[in-house]
Amino acid sequence: MSDDFNMSMRKFLKQVGVTSQQQIEEAMRKAGPETAGKSYEAKVVLTIPELGLEHEITGTIKGQGTE
């Protein structure tokens, strides 16, 4: 793969990671202390229509601790 491809993909994935973390943290702050001890199912769907790509990632995020 070309350097341009690798750099553009890494830049996109970094943006996805950073902005997703910021959004999750903000949602947890807004929800407040009641998130402690709870787990939340999360899902991310990556689509590139022109390539026929639809990739789904699921996981669990634990709520804020009482620290």
Short mmCIF file of C-alpha atoms in Angstrom, two decimals:
data_model
loop_
_atom_site.label_atom_id
_atom_site.label_comp_id
_atom_site.label_asym_id
_atom_site.label_seq_id
_atom_site.Cartn_x
_atom_site.Cartn_y
_atom_site.Cartn_z
CA MET A 1 0.00 0.00 0.00
CA SER A 2 1.18 3.53 -0.70
CA ASP A 3 2.44 5.96 1.91
CA ASP A 4 -0.40 8.38 1.07
CA PHE A 5 -2.96 5.65 1.69
CA ASN A 6 -1.37 4.63 5.00
CA MET A 7 -1.14 8.22 6.23
CA SER A 8 -4.72 9.09 5.28
CA MET A 9 -6.03 5.93 6.93
CA ARG A 10 -4.05 6.52 10.13
CA LYS A 11 -5.24 10.15 10.26
CA PHE A 12 -8.86 9.04 9.84
CA LEU A 13 -8.58 6.30 12.49
CA LYS A 14 -6.90 8.68 14.94
CA GLN A 15 -9.74 11.18 14.44
CA VAL A 16 -12.30 8.41 15.01
CA GLY A 17 -10.57 7.25 18.18
CA VAL A 18 -10.04 10.68 19.71
CA THR A 19 -13.49 12.07 18.93
CA SER A 20 -15.23 8.85 20.00
CA GLN A 21 -13.43 8.88 23.35
CA GLN A 22 -14.38 12.53 23.88
CA GLN A 23 -18.05 11.81 23.14
CA ILE A 24 -18.16 8.79 25.47
CA GLU A 25 -16.50 10.74 28.29
CA GLU A 26 -18.94 13.64 27.84
CA ALA A 27 -21.94 11.28 27.89
CA MET A 28 -20.62 9.64 31.08
CA ARG A 29 -20.13 13.03 32.75
CA LYS A 30 -23.67 14.09 31.81
CA ALA A 31 -25.10 10.83 33.14
CA GLY A 32 -23.37 11.46 36.44
CA PRO A 33 -22.43 9.11 39.25
CA GLU A 34 -25.22 6.62 38.52
CA THR A 35 -22.98 5.12 35.82
CA ALA A 36 -20.70 3.63 38.50
CA GLY A 37 -20.79 -0.17 38.49
CA LYS A 38 -22.81 -0.36 35.28
CA SER A 39 -21.70 -1.63 31.89
CA TYR A 40 -22.83 -0.22 28.57
CA GLU A 41 -22.94 -2.03 25.26
CA ALA A 42 -21.33 0.01 22.50
CA LYS A 43 -21.37 -0.36 18.74
CA VAL A 44 -19.46 1.36 15.96
CA VAL A 45 -20.35 0.90 12.31
CA LEU A 46 -17.79 1.84 9.67
CA THR A 47 -19.16 2.25 6.18
CA ILE A 48 -17.57 3.12 2.87
CA PRO A 49 -20.47 2.85 0.42
CA GLU A 50 -18.30 3.19 -2.68
CA LEU A 51 -16.33 0.10 -1.64
CA GLY A 52 -19.32 -1.89 -0.39
CA LEU A 53 -17.80 -1.90 3.11
CA GLU A 54 -19.88 -2.16 6.27
CA HIS A 55 -17.91 -3.23 9.33
CA GLU A 56 -19.47 -3.43 12.80
CA ILE A 57 -17.53 -3.46 16.05
CA THR A 58 -19.25 -4.12 19.37
CA GLY A 59 -17.94 -4.04 22.91
CA THR A 60 -18.65 -3.13 26.48
CA ILE A 61 -17.69 0.08 28.30
CA LYS A 62 -17.74 0.12 32.07
CA GLY A 63 -19.24 3.12 33.82
CA GLN A 64 -17.30 5.62 35.87
CA GLY A 65 -15.79 4.52 39.11
CA THR A 66 -16.40 6.31 42.37
CA GLU A 67 -12.79 7.55 42.48
#
